[in-house]
Structures are given as structure tokens and as C-alpha cells.
Coordinates of C-alpha atoms and ligand atoms in Angstrom, one line a residue:
M221 CA -84.6 -81.0 37.4
S222 CA -86.7 -80.3 34.4
I223 CA -88.8 -78.0 36.4
E224 CA -85.8 -76.1 37.8
M225 CA -84.4 -75.7 34.4
M226 CA -87.6 -74.2 33.0
M227 CA -88.0 -71.9 36.1
N228 CA -84.5 -70.7 35.5
T229 CA -85.1 -70.1 31.8
I230 CA -88.5 -68.2 32.4
E231 CA -86.9 -66.1 35.0
K232 CA -84.2 -65.0 32.7
I233 CA -86.4 -64.4 29.6
A234 CA -89.3 -62.8 31.4
T235 CA -87.2 -59.8 32.7
P236 CA -89.3 -56.5 32.6
G237 CA -87.9 -54.2 29.8
K238 CA -86.4 -57.1 27.8
G239 CA -87.6 -59.1 24.8
I240 CA -86.6 -61.7 22.3
L241 CA -84.7 -61.4 19.0
A242 CA -86.1 -63.9 16.5
A243 CA -83.1 -64.8 14.3
D244 CA -84.4 -68.3 13.3
E245 CA -85.3 -67.8 9.6
S246 CA -85.4 -71.1 7.7
L247 CA -83.1 -71.5 4.7
G248 CA -85.7 -70.2 2.2
T249 CA -86.6 -67.3 4.4
I250 CA -83.1 -66.0 5.0
E251 CA -82.4 -66.2 1.3
K252 CA -85.4 -64.0 0.7
R253 CA -84.1 -61.5 3.4
F254 CA -80.6 -61.5 1.9
K255 CA -82.0 -61.0 -1.6
S256 CA -83.6 -57.8 -0.4
I257 CA -80.1 -56.4 0.2
D258 CA -78.5 -58.0 -2.9
V259 CA -76.6 -60.6 -0.9
I260 CA -76.2 -64.1 -2.2
T261 CA -76.9 -66.8 0.4
S262 CA -74.1 -69.2 1.5
E263 CA -73.7 -70.9 4.8
E264 CA -70.7 -68.6 5.4
Q265 CA -72.9 -65.4 4.8
R266 CA -75.5 -66.9 7.2
R267 CA -72.8 -67.5 9.8
A268 CA -71.3 -64.1 9.4
Y269 CA -74.7 -62.3 9.7
R270 CA -75.9 -64.3 12.7
S271 CA -72.5 -63.8 14.3
L272 CA -72.9 -60.0 13.8
L273 CA -76.3 -60.2 15.5
C274 CA -75.1 -62.4 18.5
T275 CA -72.0 -60.3 19.1
T276 CA -73.7 -56.9 19.1
P277 CA -72.2 -55.1 22.1
D278 CA -74.8 -54.4 24.9
L279 CA -77.6 -56.4 23.2
A280 CA -78.2 -58.1 26.6
K281 CA -79.4 -54.8 28.1
H282 CA -82.6 -55.1 25.9
V283 CA -82.7 -58.7 24.8
S284 CA -83.0 -61.7 27.0
G285 CA -83.4 -64.4 24.5
V286 CA -82.5 -65.1 20.8
I287 CA -84.2 -67.7 18.7
L288 CA -81.7 -69.5 16.5
F289 CA -82.0 -71.7 13.4
E290 CA -80.7 -75.3 13.7
E291 CA -77.4 -74.7 11.8
T292 CA -76.6 -71.7 13.9
L293 CA -76.3 -73.8 17.1
G294 CA -73.1 -75.1 15.6
H295 CA -71.8 -71.9 14.0
K296 CA -68.9 -69.9 15.5
D297 CA -68.1 -66.2 15.6
D298 CA -64.9 -64.8 14.2
Q299 CA -63.1 -65.6 17.4
G300 CA -64.1 -69.3 17.1
R301 CA -66.7 -69.2 19.9
L302 CA -69.9 -71.1 19.5
L303 CA -72.7 -68.7 19.0
P304 CA -74.9 -70.2 21.7
E305 CA -71.9 -69.8 24.1
V306 CA -71.5 -66.1 23.0
L307 CA -75.1 -65.5 23.9
E308 CA -74.9 -67.4 27.1
S309 CA -71.8 -65.6 28.3
Q310 CA -73.7 -62.3 28.0
G311 CA -76.7 -63.6 30.0
I312 CA -78.9 -64.1 26.9
V313 CA -80.7 -67.4 26.7
P314 CA -80.3 -69.3 23.4
G315 CA -83.4 -70.8 21.9
I316 CA -84.2 -72.9 18.8
K317 CA -86.9 -73.1 16.1
V318 CA -88.0 -76.7 16.0
D319 CA -91.0 -76.8 13.6
K320 CA -90.4 -78.0 10.0
G321 CA -92.6 -75.4 8.3
L322 CA -96.0 -75.4 6.8
I323 CA -98.0 -77.9 4.6
R324 CA -101.4 -77.7 3.2
L325 CA -104.2 -79.0 5.5
A326 CA -106.4 -81.3 3.5
N327 CA -110.1 -80.7 3.2
T328 CA -109.6 -77.0 3.9
D329 CA -109.7 -73.9 1.6
D330 CA -105.9 -74.1 1.2
E331 CA -105.2 -73.5 4.9
Q332 CA -101.9 -74.6 6.3
V333 CA -100.7 -76.5 9.3
T334 CA -97.1 -76.9 10.8
Q335 CA -95.2 -80.1 10.5
G336 CA -92.3 -81.4 12.6
L337 CA -93.6 -83.6 15.5
D338 CA -92.0 -86.8 14.3
G339 CA -88.6 -87.3 16.0
L340 CA -89.0 -84.0 17.9
S341 CA -87.9 -85.4 21.3
E342 CA -84.7 -86.7 19.8
R343 CA -83.9 -83.4 18.0
L344 CA -84.7 -81.5 21.2
E345 CA -82.2 -83.7 23.1
K346 CA -79.5 -82.7 20.8
Y347 CA -80.4 -79.0 20.7
K348 CA -80.4 -79.0 24.6
E349 CA -76.8 -80.4 24.6
Q350 CA -75.9 -77.6 22.1
G351 CA -77.1 -75.0 24.6
A352 CA -80.8 -74.4 23.6
R353 CA -83.0 -73.7 26.6
F354 CA -86.3 -72.7 24.9
A355 CA -87.9 -73.6 21.6
K356 CA -90.2 -72.2 19.0
W357 CA -93.1 -73.6 17.0
R358 CA -95.2 -71.3 14.7
N359 CA -98.6 -72.2 13.4
V360 CA -100.4 -69.8 10.9
Y361 CA -104.1 -68.9 10.4
S362 CA -105.4 -66.8 7.5
I363 CA -108.5 -64.7 7.5
S364 CA -110.9 -64.7 4.7
E365 CA -114.6 -65.3 4.1
N366 CA -114.3 -69.1 5.0
T367 CA -111.1 -69.1 7.2
P368 CA -109.8 -69.8 9.7
S369 CA -112.0 -72.9 9.6
L370 CA -112.6 -74.9 12.8
T371 CA -110.6 -77.8 11.1
A372 CA -107.5 -75.5 10.9
I373 CA -108.0 -74.0 14.3
K374 CA -108.3 -77.5 16.0
A375 CA -105.5 -79.0 14.0
G376 CA -103.2 -76.0 14.8
A377 CA -104.1 -76.1 18.6
E378 CA -103.4 -79.8 18.8
M379 CA -100.0 -79.6 17.1
L380 CA -99.0 -76.6 19.2
A381 CA -100.0 -78.4 22.5
R382 CA -98.3 -81.7 21.5
Y383 CA -95.1 -79.8 20.7
A384 CA -95.3 -77.8 24.0
A385 CA -95.7 -81.1 26.1
V386 CA -92.7 -82.8 24.4
C387 CA -90.6 -79.6 25.2
Q388 CA -91.6 -79.5 28.8
E389 CA -90.8 -83.2 29.3
L390 CA -87.2 -82.3 28.5
G391 CA -87.1 -79.1 30.6
I392 CA -87.2 -76.8 27.5
V393 CA -89.6 -73.8 27.7
P394 CA -91.9 -73.8 24.5
I395 CA -92.7 -70.6 22.7
I396 CA -96.1 -71.2 21.5
E397 CA -96.6 -69.1 18.3
P398 CA -100.1 -68.9 16.8
E399 CA -99.9 -66.4 14.1
V400 CA -103.1 -64.9 12.7
L401 CA -101.8 -63.5 9.4
I402 CA -101.9 -59.8 8.4
D403 CA -102.6 -60.6 4.7
G404 CA -105.9 -59.6 3.4
D405 CA -108.5 -56.9 3.6
H406 CA -110.2 -57.9 6.8
N407 CA -111.0 -55.4 9.5
I408 CA -109.8 -55.2 13.0
E409 CA -113.1 -56.7 14.3
Q410 CA -112.6 -59.8 12.1
C411 CA -109.2 -60.2 13.3
A412 CA -110.3 -59.9 16.9
E413 CA -112.9 -62.6 16.3
A414 CA -110.4 -65.1 14.7
T415 CA -107.7 -64.5 17.4
E416 CA -110.2 -65.1 20.2
V417 CA -111.3 -68.4 18.7
V418 CA -107.7 -69.5 17.9
L419 CA -106.4 -68.7 21.4
N420 CA -109.5 -70.2 23.1
E421 CA -108.9 -73.5 21.2
L422 CA -105.2 -73.3 21.9
Y423 CA -105.5 -73.0 25.7
N424 CA -108.1 -75.8 25.6
A425 CA -105.7 -78.1 23.9
L426 CA -102.8 -77.0 26.2
F427 CA -105.0 -78.0 29.2
Y428 CA -105.8 -81.5 27.7
H429 CA -102.1 -82.1 27.1
Q430 CA -101.3 -81.0 30.7
V431 CA -98.9 -78.3 29.6
E432 CA -97.7 -76.2 32.6
L433 CA -98.7 -72.7 31.6
E434 CA -96.1 -71.1 34.0
F435 CA -93.3 -72.5 31.9
T436 CA -94.6 -71.3 28.5
I437 CA -94.2 -68.2 26.4
L438 CA -97.1 -67.0 24.2
K439 CA -95.9 -65.4 20.9
P440 CA -99.0 -64.1 19.3
S441 CA -99.8 -61.6 16.5
M442 CA -101.4 -58.3 17.7
V443 CA -105.0 -57.7 16.8
L444 CA -104.6 -55.6 13.6
P445 CA -106.7 -54.8 10.5
G446 CA -105.5 -56.7 7.4
K447 CA -102.8 -54.9 5.5
N448 CA -105.2 -54.2 2.5
C449 CA -108.0 -53.0 4.8
K450 CA -109.1 -49.5 3.9
D451 CA -109.7 -48.8 7.6
Q452 CA -106.4 -48.8 9.3
S453 CA -106.8 -48.5 13.0
S454 CA -104.9 -46.2 15.5
P455 CA -102.3 -47.6 18.0
Q456 CA -104.8 -46.9 20.7
E457 CA -107.5 -49.1 19.0
I458 CA -105.0 -51.9 18.3
A459 CA -103.9 -51.8 21.9
E460 CA -107.6 -51.9 23.2
Y461 CA -108.7 -54.8 20.8
T462 CA -105.6 -56.8 21.5
L463 CA -105.9 -56.5 25.3
S464 CA -109.6 -57.1 25.3
V465 CA -109.1 -60.4 23.4
F466 CA -106.2 -61.6 25.5
R467 CA -107.8 -60.7 28.8
S468 CA -110.7 -63.0 27.9
V469 CA -108.8 -66.0 26.7
V470 CA -105.2 -66.0 27.9
P471 CA -104.9 -67.4 31.4
A472 CA -103.1 -65.3 34.1
A473 CA -100.7 -68.3 34.7
V474 CA -98.9 -67.4 31.4
P475 CA -95.8 -65.3 32.6
T476 CA -95.1 -63.4 29.4
I477 CA -96.5 -62.6 26.0
N478 CA -93.9 -61.8 23.4
F479 CA -95.5 -60.5 20.2
L480 CA -94.3 -61.2 16.6
S481 CA -94.1 -58.3 14.3
G482 CA -95.8 -60.2 11.4
G483 CA -95.3 -57.7 8.6
Q484 CA -95.7 -54.4 10.6
T485 CA -93.0 -51.9 9.8
P486 CA -90.3 -51.6 12.5
V487 CA -91.7 -48.3 13.7
Q488 CA -95.3 -49.6 13.7
A489 CA -94.4 -52.6 15.8
T490 CA -92.8 -50.5 18.3
V491 CA -95.5 -47.8 18.5
N492 CA -98.1 -50.6 18.9
L493 CA -96.2 -52.5 21.5
N494 CA -95.9 -49.1 23.5
A495 CA -99.7 -48.5 23.1
I496 CA -100.4 -51.9 24.5
N497 CA -98.1 -51.2 27.5
S498 CA -99.8 -47.8 28.1
L499 CA -103.1 -49.3 29.2
G500 CA -102.3 -50.2 32.8
D501 CA -101.2 -53.3 34.5
Q502 CA -102.0 -56.7 33.0
P503 CA -101.6 -60.2 34.3
W504 CA -98.6 -60.9 32.1
L505 CA -95.5 -59.1 30.8
L506 CA -96.1 -57.8 27.3
S507 CA -92.9 -57.7 25.2
F508 CA -91.6 -58.5 21.8
S509 CA -90.2 -61.4 19.9
Y510 CA -89.5 -59.7 16.6
G511 CA -87.8 -60.9 13.6
R512 CA -88.3 -58.5 10.7
A513 CA -89.1 -55.5 12.9
L514 CA -85.6 -55.8 14.7
Q515 CA -83.6 -57.0 11.7
E516 CA -84.8 -55.1 8.7
P517 CA -82.9 -51.8 9.5
C518 CA -79.8 -53.8 10.6
L519 CA -79.8 -55.9 7.3
K520 CA -80.0 -52.7 5.3
A521 CA -77.1 -51.1 7.2
W522 CA -75.0 -54.3 6.8
E523 CA -75.5 -55.1 3.1
G524 CA -73.2 -58.1 3.4
N525 CA -70.2 -55.7 3.9
V526 CA -67.6 -56.5 6.7
E527 CA -66.8 -52.8 7.0
K528 CA -70.5 -52.1 7.9
I529 CA -70.7 -54.5 10.8
N530 CA -70.4 -51.9 13.5
A531 CA -73.0 -49.7 11.9
A532 CA -75.4 -52.7 11.5
Q533 CA -74.9 -53.6 15.1
S534 CA -75.6 -50.0 16.3
T535 CA -78.8 -50.1 14.2
L536 CA -79.9 -53.4 15.8
L537 CA -79.1 -52.0 19.3
H538 CA -81.1 -48.8 18.6
R539 CA -84.2 -50.8 17.5
A540 CA -83.9 -53.2 20.5
K541 CA -83.6 -50.3 22.8
L542 CA -86.8 -48.6 21.4
N543 CA -88.7 -51.9 21.8
S544 CA -87.4 -52.3 25.2
V545 CA -88.7 -48.9 26.3
A546 CA -91.9 -49.7 24.4
S547 CA -92.3 -52.9 26.4
I548 CA -92.7 -50.8 29.6
G549 CA -94.8 -48.1 27.9
K550 CA -92.1 -45.4 27.8
Y551 CA -91.4 -45.0 24.1
A552 CA -91.8 -41.5 22.4
A553 CA -91.4 -40.8 18.7
E554 CA -88.5 -38.4 19.3
M555 CA -86.4 -41.4 20.5
E556 CA -86.3 -42.6 16.9
A557 CA -83.6 -40.0 16.0
V558 CA -80.2 -41.3 16.9
Ligands
13P752 P1 -91.6 -61.5 12.6 O1 -91.4 -60.6 13.8 O2 -90.8 -61.0 11.4 O3 -93.1 -61.8 12.2 O4 -90.9 -62.9 12.9 C1 -91.2 -63.5 14.1 C2 -91.1 -64.9 14.0 O5 -90.3 -65.5 14.7 C3 -91.9 -65.7 13.0 O6 -92.0 -67.0 13.4

């Protein structure tokens, strides 16, 4: 039963040419996003905005899954339909962020680890009843002279693996998100080294926790220079570094890799995804699971104004379409013009 459920979920999500929309911002993060467009946060605004996202006409052409935040599972659209049902009825799989955010990891140079394992199984049972078929857990790693430390790498891998094992026991597909942060002035080589160790430890921990890789989704950061690095790399270089690291440490049993955008601009995230998909066949699908890179232009077009809902939805659809073509290596800059 659990296996069948996960097979079904993976089959739907890992559709070539489709990706995931991450709309699972925590209360603090969505407040920040709303502030950027001068919208005051309230539960009703969050419902209205997420309802706009989930009811975007034709979204299912490019998006196969949407990651929701806990309260959104119980939110309804303007017609009174529950948002997970709205997604499901279009053939989009609803998912849920289950981690409880970051805390400082003791005995490190202010590195962080993710919390949320306590009571996870009970929470997942409830989310499953509410329609969630996959989950997400994000762990972060920073690059500096002394980080990521082995302490942070081992602790993060262990948490991600324990989370994934709990999900699979309940038939929920885990999205495993190890994010190597873009902040800093490190170069692409340093990012490649850090990413390789992080992923290597992660797959080791997943092995020891007997996680079935066939029913997992990897959501990593691309291998990029830090945002303050003087030497910014070309999309070709980014694609080559990213694939070279992934080919050495991500097992071929993983069906799909869905990148996070992690502070790249919407256009950069599309261009780099396209470059990654222009280097020939790989053992896994290589698609997107973008938050900011899909939502930023949509939020700007919306501005919290009901009269701008259609314009905001068109903007979201356009970005989703561009990423969808990038996920099969067929994007061209001229497609940016609407
Ligand atoms: P970004 O694409 O904005 O990095 O968000 C993806 C995500 O889900 C972070 O957990």
C-alpha cells in the first residue's frame, strides 16, 4: 500500500518537462515576501495569495507538484474548495513542508541544523488525511573558512535521513533538501567541494536508514560561486560543475533532482537549469522546485490587489513555462518576451 502510493506519487511528479512550485514559506518568510510588495500579512492575505497560485489556469501543463505550508492544507479558494483538492483536480500533487525551521548547532561556528523530528509521524498522518502525498525538509550549510564543518554535515545528513525514513513508512515521498547557501564570497570550486561532501554524507545516512531512493526526490542547490564572489561563472561552467559533482555522488536510483533557486534571479535560475539540461542525458530527471524564482514576478504583478489576480497568474504561468522548457534544455532568451 505504502509502496504503491509512493510509486504513484513519483510517477506523477517526475513527469519530463514539469517541475515543482514551492509555496511553503513559513509565517516569517511569507511576511518578508509580502513586505517586499507593501502588503501587510494576515491569514486572509496568505489564503488569497496561495489560492491565486493554486487556481492559476493551465498551471498543470508545467507544474506537477506544489509544496504547501501547514495552514494552506486547510485553506479554501473563493469558491469554497480546499486548496489541496483544487490542485488534485488538475492532476497536480499537493505536498507539505514538515520541518520546523533552523536552530543553532552547538559546538560549531554558528552553523545551523533543522528541527522537527519530534511528533513528525503523527503530523504526517494528519497531513496525509488532508491530501498531502509528498513532504519537504530543508537543511542548510554555509560556506566559509571553517564551514561547513563535519559536525554540521553529519548532523544534517542524519536528520534528513531520519525524516525521509519516517515519511516512507507512511507512504509519503520525501523531498530531501540539502541547501548549500549562496551567501558569501567563496568561488565555484569551494562550492563544488562542499556540495560533494554534503551529498556524499547524505547518501551514506540514507543508506543506513534504509531509505528507498527510488521513492525520494532530491532538492539541492546548484553548484554556484557565492553571491559576493568577484568571479561569477558562466551558465556552462555552472552546469559542468553541478553535473560533475552530482554524477560522482548521487545514485542513479534517484528518479528526479528538482533544484531550489536559492537566491538566483528568476532569469538566472531558468538559464542555469537550461544549461544543466543541455549537457546530454543523465541518470535522473533534472527539473525545478523553485520558490522565489517562480513567485517573485508573480508577487510583484499582484501587489495584494484583487484586480491584478489575472495578471499575476499569467506572470506565474509564463515563468513556469520557461522553467518547464529549461528542464528539457529547450529554453532561449527570446522566450522571455511575452
Ligand atoms: P527558493 O527557490 O526560493 O530557494 O525556495 C525553495 C525552497 O523551497 C526553499 O526551501
